[in-house]
Amino acid sequence: MDIQITKDFKSVFILGLLMSFVVMTSCTDLTENVNNEVTADNFFQTDEEFISALGDAYSPLTSYGGNFAVTAVNEVTSDEIVVAQKGADWEDGGIWIRLHRHTFRPSDDIINNTWNEFFSGVANANRLIFQFQRVIESGNVSEEDANAFIAELRALRAFYYYQLLDNFGNVPIVTSFEQDPAETAQPSDNFQEGRQAVFEFVESELLDVLELVDTDVSGTIGRVNKWVVHMTLAKLYLNAEVYTGESHWDEVVTHTNAIIDSGNYNLMANYADNFTVDNTGSPEHIFTIPFDEVFLQGFNLHVMTNHILSQPAFDFGTQPWNGFQTVTDFYGSYIDSEQNPGPQGDVVGLDPEGSTVTGTLDERLDNFLVGPLLDQEGNQIEDDGVLPSDPNGPPITHTPYINELAPDSWRQAGARIAKYEMEVGLSGSNMNNDMVIYRYSDVLLMKAEALWRMNPNDPTALMLVNQVRERANVDPFSSLDADKLLAERGREMFYEVVRRQDLVRFEGDTEETQFNDPWWEKDSSDPYRNVFPIPQNQLEANPNLVQNPGY
């Protein structure tokens, strides 16, 4: 049986996502009653039926595209993204202010959503593994064919647990669809030992399936294959010292080398091409979520970040929400000049007309939308006094400078997130771009960091970083240090849900911003904030859960 799918993924695998068996809304109880027995007699007779079933395990990944779960909690708690309160807009009970200032609470819904999405993936994978094992036992499906899918599900489940390890630390490990959560769904009483156990589980699962999952890149678009497993292992080892107190730099090199040596991936000549509307199949993509405005909805970045009056700029069919902005200092990290953020009307890195970047032009400045907002005919868009909190009046001009976090941030303030191409004429609130989870340039930077940590003068480390910088049209570094590595990762990996993790990992290594340092509109925070609290809803539903220290 051919288990591969090709680049028409958006007509096969996405349909599988739509045919999910169960939509999980809470995952404190990680078991589920099977009301309709799935057997080899009534399902799993064709490739499409297997792939359709797999979609249920992948469906929680769609949460990455919205503003209610993993992407938001990781980006807004970093120095990259801020959601300023604009009068009555985006107050939302103060959650965005708490995320930015690291005063988030166990009762915050967005943290509970993140927990639920990842444990939904765990629960769905457990159920599907159980069902696939049952059809093997029936004798009507070959063990070889079903085991390939089971290996893929175990790898995906390990990916979810890697994310839970990173975000929450000490979490329950549940691998059986039939086990009693009252007895098993509990973390260790000791926080550090518990996190060690989760690390070891993820490591063991990924190593076990490494040679069992598919190796074909073209046949597994949007799915876990061998190279996704190598990447997750490399990520796990890159952050091992944070998770367990022990470094694993050699292992980072081993698994990044496996990806590099495979010859399956290379840097795109143009950075921005990785994020276009039609970006499926980029040679730089290792793992993506293949969003589609009809078949796989949930990627809402264009409405999350753009000004509410920006519809004419892109001929959008719906009004954007004017929420997510870039922290001014982070935007400035792309610009090699002495210019600093100024008062209203000043645009960091742009000339008075807002058209020319001063200093070195980093092509990754395409990540942002700044300057006057123009409609499709090139006319400036004006607010006509509708938004009085924008003091410079018409026309609407996005300035990297943000006047305040709350309560009256200017609605035009802040560079907007333009990393993913805004599709002109998009009718609704869902984008068609594939959203990147793993990308090849990250492989190069991860290997460089591991080599540098073992030998600060390693020439290969410097070469790899400069390879990424060359593609961005910026001058090469002559040497590396922690500040350069962290800053380069920030510029390259902006809005790819890695910045919070990077800031935590570089804690104590750099003179620049670290996760618990003060930054714009944020005071110093305590190290226990390096992980999120176990959500209050989960603690109340399962008394075996133990809250993370400090909360």
XYZ file of C-alpha atoms in Angstrom:
551
model
C 0.000 0.000 0.000
C 1.374 3.402 -1.022
C 1.148 5.664 2.011
C 2.577 8.764 0.375
C 0.777 11.906 -0.657
C 2.073 14.415 -3.155
C 1.738 18.159 -3.635
C -2.012 17.898 -4.103
C -1.994 17.596 -0.303
C -4.576 20.349 -0.064
C -7.149 18.116 -1.746
C -6.413 14.898 0.156
C -4.839 15.426 3.559
C -6.786 18.595 4.326
C -9.981 16.686 3.614
C -8.728 14.216 6.176
C -8.499 17.017 8.678
C -12.074 17.977 7.925
C -13.211 14.386 8.472
C -11.736 14.246 11.987
C -13.473 11.783 14.235
C -13.523 13.892 17.378
C -13.110 17.562 18.220
C -11.554 17.725 21.665
C -12.340 20.777 23.808
C -10.626 19.720 26.998
C -7.894 17.196 27.576
C -7.567 16.844 31.308
C -9.099 13.388 30.905
C -6.882 11.805 28.320
C -9.129 8.827 27.692
C -12.182 8.600 25.488
C -15.077 6.185 25.102
C -15.229 4.424 21.750
C -18.886 4.396 20.766
C -18.424 3.298 17.163
C -15.955 0.472 16.763
C -13.550 1.094 13.876
C -12.411 -2.143 12.288
C -10.739 -3.287 9.109
C -14.196 -4.328 7.893
C -15.583 -0.788 7.822
C -12.539 1.478 7.525
C -8.810 1.600 6.676
C -9.315 -0.119 3.339
C -7.604 2.553 1.224
C -4.755 5.042 1.448
C -7.287 7.854 1.622
C -9.012 6.307 4.644
C -5.730 6.000 6.511
C -4.772 9.572 5.612
C -8.234 10.806 6.557
C -7.820 9.249 9.980
C -4.349 10.749 10.370
C -5.833 14.214 9.876
C -7.430 14.066 13.308
C -3.998 13.904 14.964
C -2.701 16.850 12.914
C -5.732 19.114 13.342
C -4.541 20.774 16.614
C -1.654 22.289 14.638
C -4.114 24.747 13.108
C -4.028 26.622 16.429
C -0.624 28.003 15.364
C -2.342 30.271 12.863
C -4.589 32.151 15.274
C -4.374 34.525 18.209
C -5.724 32.292 20.949
C -3.045 29.684 21.715
C 0.589 28.666 21.211
C 1.794 31.335 18.784
C 0.355 34.186 20.802
C 1.663 33.014 24.182
C 5.152 32.470 22.776
C 5.404 35.595 20.644
C 3.729 38.134 22.921
C 5.805 37.025 25.914
C 8.953 37.690 23.863
C 10.538 40.977 22.815
C 9.228 40.537 19.243
C 5.477 41.087 19.375
C 3.168 43.283 21.417
C -0.602 43.724 21.370
C -1.108 47.216 22.719
C -4.470 48.294 24.100
C -5.980 50.794 21.681
C -8.738 52.437 23.679
C -11.460 49.831 24.041
C -9.819 47.637 21.401
C -7.696 44.674 22.523
C -8.253 45.221 26.224
C -9.553 41.639 26.499
C -9.426 41.522 30.286
C -5.771 42.577 30.300
C -4.408 39.305 28.908
C -2.161 40.947 26.280
C -0.651 43.287 28.878
C -0.048 40.379 31.247
C 1.657 38.334 28.532
C 3.918 41.235 27.583
C 4.830 42.035 31.209
C 5.158 38.384 32.298
C 2.364 38.642 34.851
C 0.249 35.924 33.177
C -1.878 33.745 35.469
C -3.042 30.114 35.675
C -6.594 31.330 35.038
C -5.757 32.949 31.683
C -7.754 31.226 28.934
C -5.025 31.571 26.327
C -2.696 29.408 28.437
C -5.438 26.841 28.943
C -6.047 26.838 25.180
C -2.374 26.100 24.539
C -2.439 23.191 26.976
C -5.653 21.840 25.434
C -4.461 22.045 21.847
C -1.297 20.051 22.485
C -3.040 17.466 24.659
C -5.742 17.172 22.003
C -2.981 16.098 19.659
C -1.693 13.606 22.223
C -5.153 12.155 22.848
C -5.987 11.888 19.154
C -2.661 10.215 18.410
C -3.209 7.745 21.248
C -6.665 6.869 19.941
C -5.473 6.396 16.365
C -2.533 4.249 17.442
C -5.007 2.083 19.356
C -7.317 1.822 16.335
C -4.481 1.049 13.917
C -3.256 -1.673 16.254
C -6.747 -3.155 16.291
C -6.883 -3.383 12.500
C -3.486 -5.110 12.510
C -4.920 -7.661 14.944
C -7.855 -8.201 12.591
C -5.449 -9.564 9.981
C -7.080 -7.593 7.172
C -4.353 -4.924 6.998
C -0.673 -5.722 6.762
C 1.403 -4.956 9.828
C 4.029 -3.234 7.678
C 1.536 -0.771 6.211
C -0.204 0.075 9.480
C 3.059 0.311 11.410
C 4.281 3.058 9.078
C 1.293 5.137 10.143
C 1.775 4.204 13.800
C 5.406 5.378 13.658
C 4.247 8.669 12.150
C 1.680 9.086 14.943
C 4.259 8.345 17.635
C 6.564 10.963 16.122
C 3.746 13.515 15.997
C 2.796 12.715 19.592
C 6.442 13.247 20.575
C 6.343 16.614 18.794
C 3.348 17.619 20.912
C 5.132 16.458 24.059
C 8.234 18.415 23.062
C 6.037 21.522 22.899
C 4.435 20.697 26.244
C 7.903 20.178 27.736
C 9.018 23.566 26.449
C 5.903 25.499 27.424
C 4.820 23.805 30.664
C 7.756 21.699 31.851
C 6.394 18.995 34.113
C 3.381 17.425 32.389
C 1.654 14.030 32.565
C 2.852 11.409 30.103
C -0.032 9.352 28.729
C 0.563 6.896 25.897
C -2.292 4.417 26.193
C -5.777 5.078 24.910
C -7.208 2.804 27.593
C -5.220 3.761 30.674
C -6.895 5.393 33.672
C -5.883 9.055 33.936
C -6.730 9.096 37.641
C -3.792 6.745 38.159
C -1.383 7.783 35.446
C -2.078 11.360 34.319
C 0.054 13.024 36.908
C 3.487 14.642 36.784
C 6.218 13.948 39.275
C 6.026 15.679 42.642
C 9.498 17.044 41.943
C 9.456 19.626 39.177
C 12.964 19.092 37.827
C 12.719 15.315 37.905
C 9.399 15.573 36.132
C 10.810 17.671 33.319
C 13.689 15.240 32.971
C 11.191 12.405 32.565
C 9.313 14.245 29.801
C 12.617 14.979 28.037
C 13.615 11.321 28.172
C 10.212 10.215 26.888
C 10.361 12.555 23.892
C 13.925 11.543 23.132
C 13.154 7.822 23.370
C 10.056 8.015 21.171
C 11.781 10.006 18.446
C 14.833 7.750 18.381
C 12.604 4.657 18.255
C 10.693 5.811 15.181
C 13.548 7.550 13.365
C 14.154 4.662 10.957
C 10.466 3.747 10.644
C 8.922 6.964 9.362
C 8.792 8.001 5.712
C 11.967 9.435 4.180
C 10.411 10.894 1.034
C 10.111 14.689 1.181
C 7.747 15.152 -1.766
C 5.396 12.489 -0.482
C 4.800 13.874 2.991
C 4.063 17.571 2.571
C 2.589 18.819 5.830
C 3.259 15.499 7.579
C 5.947 14.157 9.871
C 8.761 12.392 8.054
C 12.306 11.349 8.991
C 13.656 14.882 8.624
C 10.962 16.323 10.892
C 12.007 13.742 13.483
C 15.670 14.752 13.110
C 14.661 18.402 13.488
C 12.596 17.766 16.616
C 15.500 15.850 18.132
C 17.865 18.694 17.256
C 15.467 21.172 18.896
C 15.168 18.950 21.956
C 18.938 18.708 22.316
C 19.480 22.405 21.571
C 17.432 23.246 24.676
C 18.453 20.241 26.757
C 20.405 22.309 29.277
C 17.265 24.334 30.009
C 15.165 21.193 30.356
C 17.542 18.892 32.237
C 20.634 20.855 33.283
C 22.834 18.873 30.876
C 23.969 20.077 27.454
C 23.775 17.915 24.313
C 25.599 20.027 21.739
C 27.150 17.032 19.953
C 23.698 15.579 19.394
C 22.496 18.884 17.930
C 25.293 18.651 15.377
C 24.488 15.008 14.644
C 20.856 15.651 13.812
C 21.348 18.918 11.967
C 24.046 17.207 9.910
C 21.571 14.458 9.023
C 19.234 17.062 7.569
C 22.004 18.952 5.783
C 23.631 15.812 4.395
C 20.310 14.456 3.131
C 20.452 16.967 0.275
C 16.696 17.437 0.523
C 16.797 21.092 1.557
C 18.558 24.326 0.691
C 18.158 28.046 1.221
C 15.797 29.844 -1.123
C 17.569 32.542 -3.097
C 15.001 35.055 -1.848
C 14.079 34.975 1.845
C 10.556 36.289 1.239
C 9.715 33.449 -1.161
C 9.402 31.124 1.829
C 6.297 32.992 2.936
C 4.414 33.844 -0.240
C 0.791 32.908 -0.828
C 1.921 30.027 -3.036
C 4.777 28.819 -0.840
C 3.929 25.099 -0.800
C 6.981 23.038 -1.673
C 9.700 25.550 -0.822
C 13.047 23.713 -0.671
C 13.603 25.403 2.671
C 10.449 24.022 4.312
C 10.858 20.992 6.548
C 7.514 21.032 8.386
C 4.599 23.319 7.594
C 0.878 23.695 8.199
C -0.766 23.857 4.747
C -3.478 26.401 5.479
C -6.229 26.998 2.948
C -9.029 29.565 3.123
C -11.608 26.894 2.246
C -10.268 23.507 3.313
C -7.970 24.246 6.264
C -8.891 27.501 7.893
C -7.274 29.177 10.877
C -4.361 31.269 9.597
C -5.582 34.757 10.527
C -2.382 36.822 10.568
C -3.540 39.386 7.986
C -6.538 40.362 10.093
C -4.669 39.999 13.387
C -2.041 42.612 12.504
C -3.388 45.035 9.893
C -5.055 48.388 10.617
C -8.857 48.316 10.711
C -8.986 50.762 7.775
C -6.440 48.866 5.665
C -8.939 46.969 3.509
C -8.286 49.171 0.428
C -4.537 48.510 0.735
C -5.061 44.821 -0.027
C -8.604 44.772 -1.376
C -9.564 42.574 1.568
C -13.160 41.434 1.786
C -13.191 41.691 5.568
C -12.092 44.301 8.087
C -8.792 43.580 9.899
C -8.617 43.642 13.696
C -5.585 45.948 14.243
C -3.959 43.891 16.969
C -0.458 42.438 16.687
C 2.466 44.886 16.386
C 6.256 44.635 16.451
C 8.157 45.905 19.481
C 10.055 49.011 18.329
C 13.488 47.889 19.522
C 13.116 44.551 17.790
C 12.295 46.247 14.493
C 15.385 48.426 14.997
C 17.594 45.341 15.289
C 17.351 44.965 11.490
C 18.754 48.421 10.815
C 22.445 49.241 10.915
C 22.270 52.949 11.713
C 22.505 55.365 14.608
C 18.862 56.318 14.255
C 16.683 55.764 17.325
C 12.919 55.648 17.832
C 11.521 59.166 17.939
C 8.241 60.874 18.716
C 5.117 60.624 16.580
C 5.712 60.755 12.838
C 9.307 59.534 12.991
C 9.810 56.165 11.312
C 12.791 54.138 12.461
C 15.050 53.358 9.514
C 13.059 55.270 6.930
C 13.719 58.652 5.362
C 11.178 61.482 5.869
C 9.125 60.180 2.924
C 9.068 56.721 4.424
C 10.595 55.074 1.359
C 14.317 54.451 1.914
C 15.921 52.522 4.751
C 18.962 54.284 6.155
C 22.012 52.204 6.815
C 22.444 48.616 5.620
C 19.396 47.238 3.823
C 18.528 43.877 5.380
C 16.176 42.165 2.939
C 14.393 40.625 5.901
C 12.853 44.044 6.549
C 10.139 42.647 4.267
C 8.958 41.033 7.499
C 7.313 44.376 8.344
C 4.840 46.901 7.022
C 5.773 50.493 7.880
C 5.170 53.934 6.383
C 2.123 55.465 4.696
C -0.700 53.045 3.947
C -1.665 53.120 0.257
C -4.653 51.677 -1.550
C -4.349 49.534 -4.689
C -4.246 52.655 -6.865
C -1.385 54.155 -4.871
C -3.486 56.695 -2.993
C -2.858 57.338 0.677
C -5.519 55.930 2.986
C -6.898 58.472 5.457
C -8.750 57.957 8.708
C -10.964 61.051 8.297
C -10.968 61.589 12.037
C -12.616 58.235 12.740
C -9.754 57.225 15.024
C -8.980 60.240 17.197
C -6.310 58.451 19.220
C -3.954 58.674 16.213
C -2.638 62.211 16.793
C -0.941 62.819 13.459
C -4.236 62.484 11.595
C -4.511 61.466 7.970
C -2.971 59.765 6.146
C -2.570 56.486 8.062
C 1.159 55.919 8.614
C 2.528 52.916 10.471
C 5.448 54.017 12.617
C 7.712 51.546 14.390
C 7.424 53.883 17.380
C 4.610 52.897 19.800
C 3.543 55.564 22.279
C 2.387 53.252 25.085
C 1.238 49.746 25.897
C -2.069 50.834 27.443
C -4.666 52.231 27.615
C -4.471 54.530 24.568
C -1.897 53.165 22.154
C -2.162 54.877 18.785
C -3.994 52.663 16.344
C -1.464 53.326 13.589
C 1.560 52.701 15.824
C 3.891 49.748 15.442
C 5.420 47.967 12.455
C 2.923 45.368 11.284
C 3.766 41.707 10.667
C 4.155 41.306 6.912
C 6.366 38.212 6.920
C 3.660 36.165 5.224
C 2.554 37.724 1.939
C -0.807 39.462 2.204
C -2.939 38.117 -0.623
C -4.617 40.904 -2.540
C -8.349 40.327 -2.845
C -8.578 37.747 -0.055
C -12.260 37.585 0.789
C -12.289 36.415 4.393
C -10.248 36.055 7.563
C -8.295 32.937 6.498
C -5.022 32.955 4.558
C -3.765 30.441 1.968
C -0.051 30.580 2.863
C 1.549 27.493 4.379
C 2.723 28.395 7.886
C 6.262 27.325 8.692
C 7.027 25.196 11.745
C 10.541 24.030 10.777
C 12.784 25.655 8.174
C 16.256 24.906 6.801
C 17.853 28.217 7.777
C 17.061 27.303 11.383
C 18.998 24.077 10.867
C 22.067 26.079 9.829
C 21.770 28.471 12.769
C 21.192 25.648 15.254
C 24.272 23.787 14.068
C 26.262 27.015 14.210
C 25.184 27.678 17.788
C 26.049 24.154 18.919
C 29.500 24.348 17.309
C 30.084 27.809 18.769
C 29.124 26.678 22.278
C 31.660 23.874 22.055
C 34.320 26.126 20.476
C 33.721 29.912 20.199
C 36.306 30.092 17.404
C 34.864 27.298 15.290
C 35.185 28.460 11.646
C 32.245 26.334 10.473
C 29.944 28.052 12.957
C 30.913 31.451 11.572
C 30.525 30.223 7.985
C 27.002 28.921 8.617
C 25.806 32.160 10.202
C 27.320 34.178 7.369
C 25.601 31.922 4.849
C 22.280 33.035 6.304
C 23.398 36.678 6.436
C 24.583 36.616 2.844
C 21.128 35.566 1.695
C 19.744 38.591 3.596
C 22.170 40.939 1.793
C 23.994 42.041 4.942
C 27.709 42.098 5.645
C 29.300 38.954 7.101
C 30.375 38.744 10.703
C 34.111 38.526 11.367
C 33.519 36.627 14.613
C 30.693 35.238 16.719
C 29.483 35.849 20.235
C 26.256 35.184 22.097
C 24.766 38.582 21.303
C 25.350 38.157 17.565
C 23.928 34.645 17.526
C 20.787 35.587 19.431
C 20.227 38.722 17.361
C 20.715 36.863 14.081
C 18.282 34.168 15.133
C 15.819 36.928 15.956
C 16.138 38.592 12.567
C 15.954 35.349 10.595
C 13.320 33.521 12.616
C 10.943 36.398 13.369
C 7.383 35.195 14.015
C 8.304 31.515 13.730
C 7.462 30.760 17.382
C 11.057 30.334 18.567
C 11.936 33.698 20.136
C 10.692 32.992 23.674
C 12.615 29.706 23.661
C 15.751 31.421 22.354
C 15.609 34.162 24.996
C 15.292 31.531 27.733
C 18.161 29.438 26.326
C 20.528 32.420 26.088
C 19.770 33.511 29.664
C 23.082 34.471 31.267
C 24.988 34.330 27.974
C 24.310 37.732 26.459
C 24.547 41.385 27.371
C 21.464 42.166 25.319
C 17.828 41.327 26.085
C 17.094 38.064 27.849
C 13.718 36.599 28.714
C 13.491 37.922 32.273
C 15.195 41.245 31.598
C 13.230 44.492 31.541
C 12.293 45.789 28.117
C 9.871 48.358 26.754
C 6.883 48.600 29.136
C 8.114 45.509 31.041
C 9.951 45.191 34.349
C 12.262 42.333 35.321
C 10.465 39.013 35.763
C 11.265 35.966 37.881
C 12.902 32.867 36.354
C 9.894 30.708 37.169
C 8.173 32.542 34.301
C 10.365 30.544 31.898
C 7.490 28.058 31.801
C 3.795 28.789 31.844
C 1.593 27.758 34.766
C -0.466 24.603 34.680
C -3.892 26.038 33.781
C -6.309 26.452 36.667
C -9.026 24.600 34.744
C -6.780 21.550 34.504
C -5.847 21.625 38.194
C -9.505 21.738 39.172
C -10.413 18.899 36.821
C -7.522 16.622 37.791
C -6.277 16.809 41.422
C -3.245 14.707 40.505
C -1.732 17.620 38.595
C 0.937 19.643 40.415
C 1.310 23.375 39.785
C 4.655 24.646 38.554
C 6.737 26.430 41.231
C 6.126 30.158 41.635
C 2.495 30.078 40.560
